[in-house]
XYZ file of C-alpha atoms in Angstrom:
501
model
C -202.705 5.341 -54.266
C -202.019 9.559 -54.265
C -200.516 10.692 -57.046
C -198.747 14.325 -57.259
C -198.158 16.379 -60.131
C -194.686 15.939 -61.315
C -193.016 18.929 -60.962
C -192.738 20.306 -64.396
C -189.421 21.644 -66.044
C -190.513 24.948 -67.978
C -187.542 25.329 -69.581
C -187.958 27.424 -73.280
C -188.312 23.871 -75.142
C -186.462 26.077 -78.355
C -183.183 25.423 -75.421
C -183.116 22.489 -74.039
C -182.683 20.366 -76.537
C -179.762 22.312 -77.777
C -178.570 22.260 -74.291
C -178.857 18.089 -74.662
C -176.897 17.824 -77.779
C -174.799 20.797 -78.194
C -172.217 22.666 -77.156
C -173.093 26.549 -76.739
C -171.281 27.781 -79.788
C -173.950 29.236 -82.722
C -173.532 28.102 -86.458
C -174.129 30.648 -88.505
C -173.768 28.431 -91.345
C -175.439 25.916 -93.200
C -173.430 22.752 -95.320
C -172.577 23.341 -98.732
C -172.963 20.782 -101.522
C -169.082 19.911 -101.797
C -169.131 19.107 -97.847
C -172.472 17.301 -98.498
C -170.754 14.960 -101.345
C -167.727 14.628 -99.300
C -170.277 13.206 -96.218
C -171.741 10.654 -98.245
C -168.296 9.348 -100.050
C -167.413 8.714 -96.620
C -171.022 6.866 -95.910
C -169.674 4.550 -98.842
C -166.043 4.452 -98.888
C -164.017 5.759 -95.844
C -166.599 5.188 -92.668
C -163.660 5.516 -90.533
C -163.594 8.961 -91.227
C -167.694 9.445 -90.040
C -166.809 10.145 -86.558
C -165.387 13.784 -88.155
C -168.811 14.208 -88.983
C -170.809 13.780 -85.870
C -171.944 15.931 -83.805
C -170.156 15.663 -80.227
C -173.072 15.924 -77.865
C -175.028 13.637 -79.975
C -173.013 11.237 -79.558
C -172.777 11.404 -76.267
C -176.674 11.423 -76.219
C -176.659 8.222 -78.041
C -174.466 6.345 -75.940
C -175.856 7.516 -72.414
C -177.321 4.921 -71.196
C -174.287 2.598 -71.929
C -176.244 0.083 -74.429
C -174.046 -1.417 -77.060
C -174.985 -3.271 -80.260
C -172.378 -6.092 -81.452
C -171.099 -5.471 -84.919
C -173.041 -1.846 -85.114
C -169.892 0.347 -85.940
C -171.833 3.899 -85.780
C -174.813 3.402 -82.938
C -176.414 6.790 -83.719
C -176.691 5.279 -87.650
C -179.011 2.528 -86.430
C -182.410 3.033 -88.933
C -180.370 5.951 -90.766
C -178.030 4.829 -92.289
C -177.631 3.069 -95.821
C -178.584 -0.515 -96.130
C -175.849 -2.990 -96.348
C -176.722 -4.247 -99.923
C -177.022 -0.703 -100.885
C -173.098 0.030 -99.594
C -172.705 -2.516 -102.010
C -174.234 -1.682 -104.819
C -172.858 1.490 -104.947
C -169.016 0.306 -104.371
C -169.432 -1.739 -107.087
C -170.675 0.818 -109.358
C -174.079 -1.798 -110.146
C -176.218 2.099 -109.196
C -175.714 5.407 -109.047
C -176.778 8.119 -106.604
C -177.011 11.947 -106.249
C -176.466 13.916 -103.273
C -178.316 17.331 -102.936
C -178.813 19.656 -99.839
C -181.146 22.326 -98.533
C -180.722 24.667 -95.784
C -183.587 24.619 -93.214
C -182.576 27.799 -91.610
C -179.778 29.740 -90.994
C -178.194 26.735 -89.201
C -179.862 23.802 -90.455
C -179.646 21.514 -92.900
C -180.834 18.121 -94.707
C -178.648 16.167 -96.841
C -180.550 14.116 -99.110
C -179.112 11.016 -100.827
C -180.943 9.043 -103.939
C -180.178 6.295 -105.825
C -181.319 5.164 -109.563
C -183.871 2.639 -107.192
C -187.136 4.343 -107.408
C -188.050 6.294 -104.071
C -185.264 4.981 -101.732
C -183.500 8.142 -99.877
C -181.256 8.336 -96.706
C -181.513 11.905 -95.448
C -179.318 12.984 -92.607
C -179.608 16.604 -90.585
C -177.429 18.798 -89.747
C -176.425 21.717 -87.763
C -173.601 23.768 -89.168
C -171.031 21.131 -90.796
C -171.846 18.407 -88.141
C -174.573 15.786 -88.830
C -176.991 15.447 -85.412
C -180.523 13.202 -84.858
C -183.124 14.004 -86.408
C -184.961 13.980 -83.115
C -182.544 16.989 -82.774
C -183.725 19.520 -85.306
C -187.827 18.042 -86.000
C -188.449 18.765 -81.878
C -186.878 21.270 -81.282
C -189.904 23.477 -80.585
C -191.876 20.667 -78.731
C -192.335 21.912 -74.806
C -189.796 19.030 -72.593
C -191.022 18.437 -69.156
C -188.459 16.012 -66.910
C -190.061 13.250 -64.060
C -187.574 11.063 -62.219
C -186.186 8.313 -64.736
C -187.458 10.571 -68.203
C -187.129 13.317 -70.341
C -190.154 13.991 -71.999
C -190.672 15.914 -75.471
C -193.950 16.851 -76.221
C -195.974 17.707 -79.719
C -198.938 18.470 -77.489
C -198.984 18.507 -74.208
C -203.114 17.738 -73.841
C -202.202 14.354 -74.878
C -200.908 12.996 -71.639
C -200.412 14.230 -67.425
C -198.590 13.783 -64.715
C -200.371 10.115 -63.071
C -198.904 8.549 -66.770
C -195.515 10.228 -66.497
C -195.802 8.621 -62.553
C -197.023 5.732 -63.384
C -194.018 5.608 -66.136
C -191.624 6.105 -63.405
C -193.162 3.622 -61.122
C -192.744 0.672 -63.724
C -189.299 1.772 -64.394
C -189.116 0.908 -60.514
C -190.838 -2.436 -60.547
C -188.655 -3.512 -63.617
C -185.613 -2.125 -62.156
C -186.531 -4.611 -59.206
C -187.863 -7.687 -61.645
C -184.094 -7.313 -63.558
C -182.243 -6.828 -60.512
C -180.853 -3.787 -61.847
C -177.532 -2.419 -60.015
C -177.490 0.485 -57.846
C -175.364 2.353 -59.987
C -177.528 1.529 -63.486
C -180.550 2.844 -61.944
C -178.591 6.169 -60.940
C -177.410 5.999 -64.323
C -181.132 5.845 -65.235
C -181.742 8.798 -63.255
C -178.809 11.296 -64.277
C -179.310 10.686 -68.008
C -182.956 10.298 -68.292
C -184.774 8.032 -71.406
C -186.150 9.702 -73.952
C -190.088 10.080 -74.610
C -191.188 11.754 -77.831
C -194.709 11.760 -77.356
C -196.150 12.535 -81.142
C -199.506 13.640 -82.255
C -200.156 10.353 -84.744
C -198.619 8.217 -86.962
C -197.356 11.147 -89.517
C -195.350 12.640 -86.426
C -193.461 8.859 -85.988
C -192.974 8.447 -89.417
C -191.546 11.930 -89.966
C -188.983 11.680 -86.765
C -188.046 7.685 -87.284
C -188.437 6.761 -91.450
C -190.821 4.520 -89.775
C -194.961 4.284 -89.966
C -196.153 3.233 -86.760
C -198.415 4.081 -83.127
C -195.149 3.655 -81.330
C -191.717 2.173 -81.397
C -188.313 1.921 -79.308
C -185.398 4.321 -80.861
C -182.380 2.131 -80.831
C -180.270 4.568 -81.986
C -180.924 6.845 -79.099
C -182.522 5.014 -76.632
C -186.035 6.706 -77.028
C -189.334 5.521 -77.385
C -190.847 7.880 -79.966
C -194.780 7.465 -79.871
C -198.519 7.845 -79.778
C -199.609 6.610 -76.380
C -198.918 8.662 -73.022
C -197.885 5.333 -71.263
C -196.424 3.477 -73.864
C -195.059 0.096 -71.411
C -194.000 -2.179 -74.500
C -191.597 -0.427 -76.262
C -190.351 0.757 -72.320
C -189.378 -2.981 -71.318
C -187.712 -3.587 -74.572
C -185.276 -0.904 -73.824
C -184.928 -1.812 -70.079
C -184.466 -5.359 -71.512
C -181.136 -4.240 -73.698
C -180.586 -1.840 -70.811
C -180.006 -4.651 -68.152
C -178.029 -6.731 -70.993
C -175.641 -3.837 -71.515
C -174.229 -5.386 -74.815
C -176.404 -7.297 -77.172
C -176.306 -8.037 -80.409
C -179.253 -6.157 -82.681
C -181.650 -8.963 -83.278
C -183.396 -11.699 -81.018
C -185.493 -14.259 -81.234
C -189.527 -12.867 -81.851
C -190.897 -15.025 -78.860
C -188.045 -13.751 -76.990
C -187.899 -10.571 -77.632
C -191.761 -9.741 -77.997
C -192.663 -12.247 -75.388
C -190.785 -10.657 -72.861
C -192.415 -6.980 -73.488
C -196.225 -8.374 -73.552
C -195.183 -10.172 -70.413
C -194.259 -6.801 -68.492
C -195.319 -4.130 -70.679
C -198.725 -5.248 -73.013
C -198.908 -4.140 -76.503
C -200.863 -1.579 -78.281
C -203.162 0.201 -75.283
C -203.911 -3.069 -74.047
C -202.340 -3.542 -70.602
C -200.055 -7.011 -69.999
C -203.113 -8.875 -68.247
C -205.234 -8.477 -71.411
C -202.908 -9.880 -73.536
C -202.258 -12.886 -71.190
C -205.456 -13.857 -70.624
C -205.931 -13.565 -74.325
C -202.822 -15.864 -74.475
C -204.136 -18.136 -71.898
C -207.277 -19.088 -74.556
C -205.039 -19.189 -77.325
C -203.225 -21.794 -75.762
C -206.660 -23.790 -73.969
C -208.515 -23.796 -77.348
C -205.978 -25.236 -79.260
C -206.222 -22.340 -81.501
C -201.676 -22.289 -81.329
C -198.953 -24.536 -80.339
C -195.550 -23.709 -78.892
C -194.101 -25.459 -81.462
C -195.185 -23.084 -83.987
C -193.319 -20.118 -81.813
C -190.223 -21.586 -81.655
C -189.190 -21.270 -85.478
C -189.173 -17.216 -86.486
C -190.601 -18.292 -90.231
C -193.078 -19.426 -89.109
C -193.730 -17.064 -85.963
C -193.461 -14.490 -88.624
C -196.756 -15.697 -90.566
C -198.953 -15.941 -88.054
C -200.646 -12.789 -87.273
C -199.316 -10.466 -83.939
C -202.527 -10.683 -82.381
C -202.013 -14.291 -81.930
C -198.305 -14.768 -81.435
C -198.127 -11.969 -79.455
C -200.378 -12.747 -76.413
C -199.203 -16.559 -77.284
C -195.361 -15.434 -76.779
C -196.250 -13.348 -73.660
C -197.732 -15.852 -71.787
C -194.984 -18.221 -72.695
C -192.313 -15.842 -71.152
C -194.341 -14.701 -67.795
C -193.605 -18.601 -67.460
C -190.333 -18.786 -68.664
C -189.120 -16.063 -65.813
C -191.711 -17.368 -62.786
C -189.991 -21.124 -63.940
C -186.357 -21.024 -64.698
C -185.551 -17.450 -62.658
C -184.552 -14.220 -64.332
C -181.304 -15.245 -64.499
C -181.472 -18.185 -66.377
C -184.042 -16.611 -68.538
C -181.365 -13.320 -69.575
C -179.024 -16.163 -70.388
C -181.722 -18.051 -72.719
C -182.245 -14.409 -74.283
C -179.106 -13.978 -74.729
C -178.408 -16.867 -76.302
C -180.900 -16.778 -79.017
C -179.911 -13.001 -80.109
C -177.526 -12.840 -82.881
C -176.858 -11.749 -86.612
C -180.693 -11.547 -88.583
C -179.840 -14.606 -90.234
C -177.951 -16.554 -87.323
C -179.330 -20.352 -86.349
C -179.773 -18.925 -82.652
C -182.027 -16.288 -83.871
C -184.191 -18.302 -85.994
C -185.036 -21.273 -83.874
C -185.543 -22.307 -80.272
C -184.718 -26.080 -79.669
C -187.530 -27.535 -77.316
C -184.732 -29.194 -74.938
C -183.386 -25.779 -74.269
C -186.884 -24.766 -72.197
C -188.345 -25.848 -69.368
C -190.309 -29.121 -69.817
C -193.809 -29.712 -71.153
C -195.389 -31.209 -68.418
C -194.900 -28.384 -66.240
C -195.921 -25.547 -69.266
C -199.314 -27.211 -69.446
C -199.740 -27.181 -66.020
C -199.209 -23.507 -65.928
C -201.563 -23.415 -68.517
C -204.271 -25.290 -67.134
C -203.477 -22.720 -63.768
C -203.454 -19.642 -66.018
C -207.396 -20.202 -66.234
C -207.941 -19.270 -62.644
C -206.257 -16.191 -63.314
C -209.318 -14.111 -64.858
C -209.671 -10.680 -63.175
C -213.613 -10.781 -64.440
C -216.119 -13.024 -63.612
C -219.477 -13.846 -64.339
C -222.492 -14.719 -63.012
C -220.621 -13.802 -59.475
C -223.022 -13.714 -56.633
C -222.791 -10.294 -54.827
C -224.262 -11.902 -51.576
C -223.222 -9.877 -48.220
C -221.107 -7.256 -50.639
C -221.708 -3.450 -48.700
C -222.896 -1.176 -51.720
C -220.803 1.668 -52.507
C -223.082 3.778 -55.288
C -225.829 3.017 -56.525
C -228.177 4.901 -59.500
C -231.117 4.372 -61.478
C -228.297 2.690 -63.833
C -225.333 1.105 -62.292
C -224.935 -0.306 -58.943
C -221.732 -1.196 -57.547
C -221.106 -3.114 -54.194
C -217.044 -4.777 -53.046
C -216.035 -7.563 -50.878
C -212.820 -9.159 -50.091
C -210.881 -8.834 -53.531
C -213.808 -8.073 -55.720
C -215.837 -5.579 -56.741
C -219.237 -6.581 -58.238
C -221.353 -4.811 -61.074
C -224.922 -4.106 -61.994
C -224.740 -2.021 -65.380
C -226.981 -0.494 -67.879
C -224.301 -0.433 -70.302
C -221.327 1.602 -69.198
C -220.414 3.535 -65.974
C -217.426 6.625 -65.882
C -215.487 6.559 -62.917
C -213.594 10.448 -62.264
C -210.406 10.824 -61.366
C -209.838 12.682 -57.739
C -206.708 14.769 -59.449
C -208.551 16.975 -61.949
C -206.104 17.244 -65.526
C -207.834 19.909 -67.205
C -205.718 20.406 -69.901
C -205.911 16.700 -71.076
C -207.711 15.109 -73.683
C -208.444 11.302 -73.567
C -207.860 9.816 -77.121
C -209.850 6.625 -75.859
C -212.874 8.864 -75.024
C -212.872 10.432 -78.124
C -212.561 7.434 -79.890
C -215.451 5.891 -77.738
C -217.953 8.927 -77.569
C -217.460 10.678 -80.646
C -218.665 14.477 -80.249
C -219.113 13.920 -76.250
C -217.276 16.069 -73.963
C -214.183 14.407 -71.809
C -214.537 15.491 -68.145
C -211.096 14.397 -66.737
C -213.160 10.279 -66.113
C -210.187 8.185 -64.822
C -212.166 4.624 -65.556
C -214.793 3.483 -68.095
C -216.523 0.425 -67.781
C -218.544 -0.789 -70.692
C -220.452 -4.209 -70.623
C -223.083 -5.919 -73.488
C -224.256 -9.462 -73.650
C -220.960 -10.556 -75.753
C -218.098 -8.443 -74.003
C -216.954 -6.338 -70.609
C -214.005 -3.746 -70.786
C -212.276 -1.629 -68.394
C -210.190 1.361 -69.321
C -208.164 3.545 -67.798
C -208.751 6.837 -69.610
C -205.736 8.768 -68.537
C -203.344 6.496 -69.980
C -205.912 5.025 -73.156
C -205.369 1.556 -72.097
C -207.649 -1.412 -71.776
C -206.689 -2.761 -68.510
C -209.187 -5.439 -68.216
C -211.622 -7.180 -70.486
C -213.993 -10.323 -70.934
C -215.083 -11.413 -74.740
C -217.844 -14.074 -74.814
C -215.642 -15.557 -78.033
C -212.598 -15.892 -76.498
C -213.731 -17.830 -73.160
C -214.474 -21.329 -72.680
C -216.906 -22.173 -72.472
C -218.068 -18.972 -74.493
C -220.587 -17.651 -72.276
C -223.233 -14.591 -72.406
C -222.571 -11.518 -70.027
C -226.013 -12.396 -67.528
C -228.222 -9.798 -66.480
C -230.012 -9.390 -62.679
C -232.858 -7.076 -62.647
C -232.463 -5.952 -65.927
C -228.647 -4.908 -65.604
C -225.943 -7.033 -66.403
C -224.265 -8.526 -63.811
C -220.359 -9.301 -63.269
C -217.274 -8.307 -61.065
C -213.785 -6.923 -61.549
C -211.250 -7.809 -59.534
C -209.838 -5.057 -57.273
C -206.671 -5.476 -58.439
C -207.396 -4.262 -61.599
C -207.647 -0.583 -60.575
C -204.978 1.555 -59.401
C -206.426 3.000 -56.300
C -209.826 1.759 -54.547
C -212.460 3.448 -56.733
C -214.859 3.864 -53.786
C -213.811 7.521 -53.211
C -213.830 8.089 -56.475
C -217.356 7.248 -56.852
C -218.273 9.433 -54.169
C -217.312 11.810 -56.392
C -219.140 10.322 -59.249
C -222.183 10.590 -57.232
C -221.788 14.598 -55.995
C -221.354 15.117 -59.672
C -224.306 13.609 -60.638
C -226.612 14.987 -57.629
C -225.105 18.390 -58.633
C-alpha cells in the first residue's frame, strides 16, 4: 500500500476557526455582568429564549452533519449545560447560585455559574454577547490541517502524520461501505468535514470537554476530541449515530460499545486485539452473555472484560442477522437513561445460542499469531545476528532475540511516536513504522505511527496457555500477513541498508 502526504491546509490556524463559526464582523466587546445574569435566568427559566444567545455559525457547526438527539432541545448544550436535577433545584428555590464573568480578551469571555453545592460550575464562552463552543475560543491558536472526510485541529502537530490522517479517511470509506451509507451522506461527509481535536494529554481533554479522559466522541459537535492520532473507537460511534440520523442519547452498553470494539478497537489496541481477547473471554468461561445483556450488571464488570466480550458479540451480531437487522436491534434498545429498552436485552430478541457458540468455537481459528509454526520451504527475507524473518503463503514467520523495528518507507520527520517513548524511554525515535517485541510469556506488534497494538499473543490468555518456543536460541513464531498494512519485505530492505550503513 503507497501512501501520499495529505496535502496540508496552511491556513493561519488564529482564522480558520473563526472562519468555521463566525461571521466576519469583529466584537470589540466583551459581556457584561447584567447580560451574563440575564443568560443564565434564561438557562433556568425561559430556555425558549436561548436560541437569542447562540452564536449563528455555531450552530450551524453543531448541526452539520445532520445528527439529531430525541428530547435534546439545545444540541450544542449536550455536556454543557446544567443538569436536569440542578434546573430543578434552582426553580424551586431548594439552592442558590451566583453568576460572575471575566473577559478573556478584548472579545472573549467566560461566564461562570456556581451553586451553594461545593465545586459544581457550568461555564459557557463567549464572543461578544453570543455564547459559542468552547472548542471555539480554547483552539483557536492550534495549526488545522484538512484530509478528505476531516478537519483536523492540532495542539502539536509532532503527535501524528499524514499515513494516520489516510488511514482515518480510509476507514471512514470501509464504514461508509459496512453501513451502506447514501451517496449523498458521504458527500455530506465530505463538504462538512468531522472534527479531530488532537490534544497533547488528558489536561488538554479535560480542559476543552469538562471531561478527564485519553479520548472521547463530542456529541455536541460531532468531534472526537483526543489523545491518539488514529483514534477508530470514538470514530465508529459517531458514524454509528451518523448512519441513524436521529437517535435518542443513550443505548444499550453492549450495543453501543460492542459495535465500536467490533470496527474501531478501544484504547490503542486495534479491533483484532480486542476480539481475540473476547474470543478467550468467552472459551474460558471467564463471562457469559447473560451477564451483558442487563446494563447493571454490564456496568460492574470491569471494561477490559465487557468490552472485548461485547465486541465480539456484535462482529457476530452484524456477520449473523445483516446490518440491517442489526441498526434496527440498536435502535431499539436506545432510549431515555432509565428506559426498559436501554437497560436490558431479552435473549429471544438475538440470534440463537446454538449458532453464537458455534461462532465461538470458530473464532479460535481466527488467531493472526501462531506458535511453534514450522517455517519449512519459507524464502528468507532479512536475516541478522538477531532476528530472522522468512514469508510464505499468508504468513510471515519469526526468529527473534527480543524485538525487531521495522522503518517506514515515507520518512515523518517531524513526528514523535508516543508508543516508542513509552517503550524505550530516553532512546531516540527514527520514523520505525512496526515494532515487534516477543518473551517467553507474550508477542506484540505495533504500529508506531498510529501507537496502536495491532496484534498480540499473551501466554495467560490462550488455551491452552502456552510458552513463546525458541529455535536456535531465538524465539520462534509467525504473524499473519494480514496484520500489516503493506508487505514489510521492502521495508526491511531498508532496515537492513540502515543497519549495514
Amino acid at each position: 500500500m503507497t501512501f501520499q502526504w495529505l496535502k496540508l491546509n496552511l491556513t493561519v490556524s488564529r482564522l480558520l476557526p473563526l472562519m468555521i463559526f463566525f461571521p466576519f464582523a469583529v466584537f470589540s466587546f466583551t459581556l457584561d455582568k447584567h447580560e451574563a445574569e440575564r443568560f443564565a435566568r434564561h438557562l433556568f427559566w425561559q430556555r425558549d429564549s436561548l436560541p437569542f444567545w447562540f452564536d449563528s455559525a455555531s450552530l450551524r457547526s453543531a448541526h452539520r452533519l445532520g445528527i439529531e438527539y430525541e428530547a435534546v432541545d439545545y444540541k450544542n448544550l449536550i455536556a454543557y449545560d446544567v443538569e436536569d436535577t440542578i434546573k430543578t433545584l434552582v426553580k424551586n428555590r431548594q439552592i442558590n447560585y451566583a453568576v460572575t464573568v471575566d473577559s478573556l480578551n478584548k472579545e472573549y469571555s467566560i461566564v461562570t455559574i456556581s451553586y451553594d453545592l461545593a465545586s459544581l460550575q457550568n461555564r459557557y464562552y463567549f464572543r461578544g454577547n453570543r455564547c459559542v463552543s468552547p472548542l471555539v475560543y480554547l483552539t483557536r491558536n492550534w495549526k488545522v490541517v484538512e484530509s478528505k472526510y476531516f478537519r483536523f485541529f492540532l495542539s502539536d502537530s509532532s503527535l501524528t502524520n499524514a499515513y494516520c490522517m489516510e488511514r482515518l479517511d480510509l476507514f471512514v470509506k470501509q464504514m461508509a461501505a459496512l453501513l451502506a451509507l447514501p451517496d449523498i451522506d458521504i458527500a455530506r461527509l465530505q463538504k462538512n468535514k468531522i472534527y479531530y481535536y488532537l490534544c497533547r494529554n488528558e489536561d488538554e481533554i479535560e480542559n476543552l470537554t469538562g471531561f478527564r479522559a485519553r479520548g472521547m466522541y463530542n456529541l455536541a459537535y460531532d468531534a472526537l476530541v483526543t489523545t491518539y492520532p488514529d483514534h477508530l473507537h470514538e470514530l465508529t460511534h459517531l458514524l454509528i449515530n451518523f448512519k441513524l440520523h436521529r437517535l435518542p442519547l443513550y443505548t444499550h452498553p453492549l450495543l453501543q460499545e460492542g459495535f465500536a470494539v467490533a470496527y474501531g478497537g478501544r484504547g490503542g489496541l486495534e479491533s483484532g486485539v480486542l476480539l481475540s481477547l473476547g474470543s478467550f473471554l468467552y472459551r474460558s468461561q471467564t463471562v457469559e452473555l447473560s451477564t451483558l445483556l442487563n446494563k447493571p450488571d454490564f456496568d460492574q464488570l470491569d471494561p477490559s472484560i465487557t468490552y472485548p466480550a461485547a465486541g465480539l458479540y456484535n462482529k457476530f451480531l452484524v456477520e449473523a442477522m445483516g446490518m440491517k437487522s442489526y441498526l434496527n436491534l440498536y435502535r431499539t434498545h436506545s432510549g431515555a437513561s432509565d428506559a426498559h429498552s436501554v437497560l436490558q436485552i431479552a435473549p429471544d430478541e438475538l440470534v440463537g445460542d446454538t449458532v453464537w457458540q458455534r461462532y465461538i468455537r470458530k473464532s479460535a481459528d481466527n488467531q493472526v499469531i501462531m506458535l511453534d509454526s514450522g517455517v519449512g520451504d519459507s524464502r528468507v527475507i532479512f536475516d541478522d545476528k538477531l532476528s530472522r524473518v522468512s514469508e510464505d503463503g499468508a504468513w510471515y514467520h519469526f526468529l527473534l532475540s527480543d524485538s525487531l523495528l521495522v522503518p517506514s518507507m515515507t520518512p515523518f520527520p517531524d513526528f514523535r511516536s508516543v508508543k516508542f517513548s513509552e517503550l524505550f524511554p530516553g532512546k531516540e525515535y527514527h520514523g520505525e513504522m512496526y515494532l515487534i517485541r516477543t518473551s517467553r510469556e507474550e508477542i506484540t506488534v505495533y504500529n508506531l505511527l498510529t501507537d496502536n497494538l495491532i496484534a498480540s499473543y499473551a501466554q495467560s490468555f490462550s488455551i491452552p496457555p502456552m510458552e513463546v518456543p525458541r529455535s536456535g536460541g531465538k524465539f520462534s513464531f509467525s504473524v499473519k500477513k494480514e496484520v500489516f498494512d503493506e508487505p514489510i519485505e521492502q521495508l526491511l530492505r531498508k532496515h537492513k541498508q540502515i543497519i549495514e550503513n
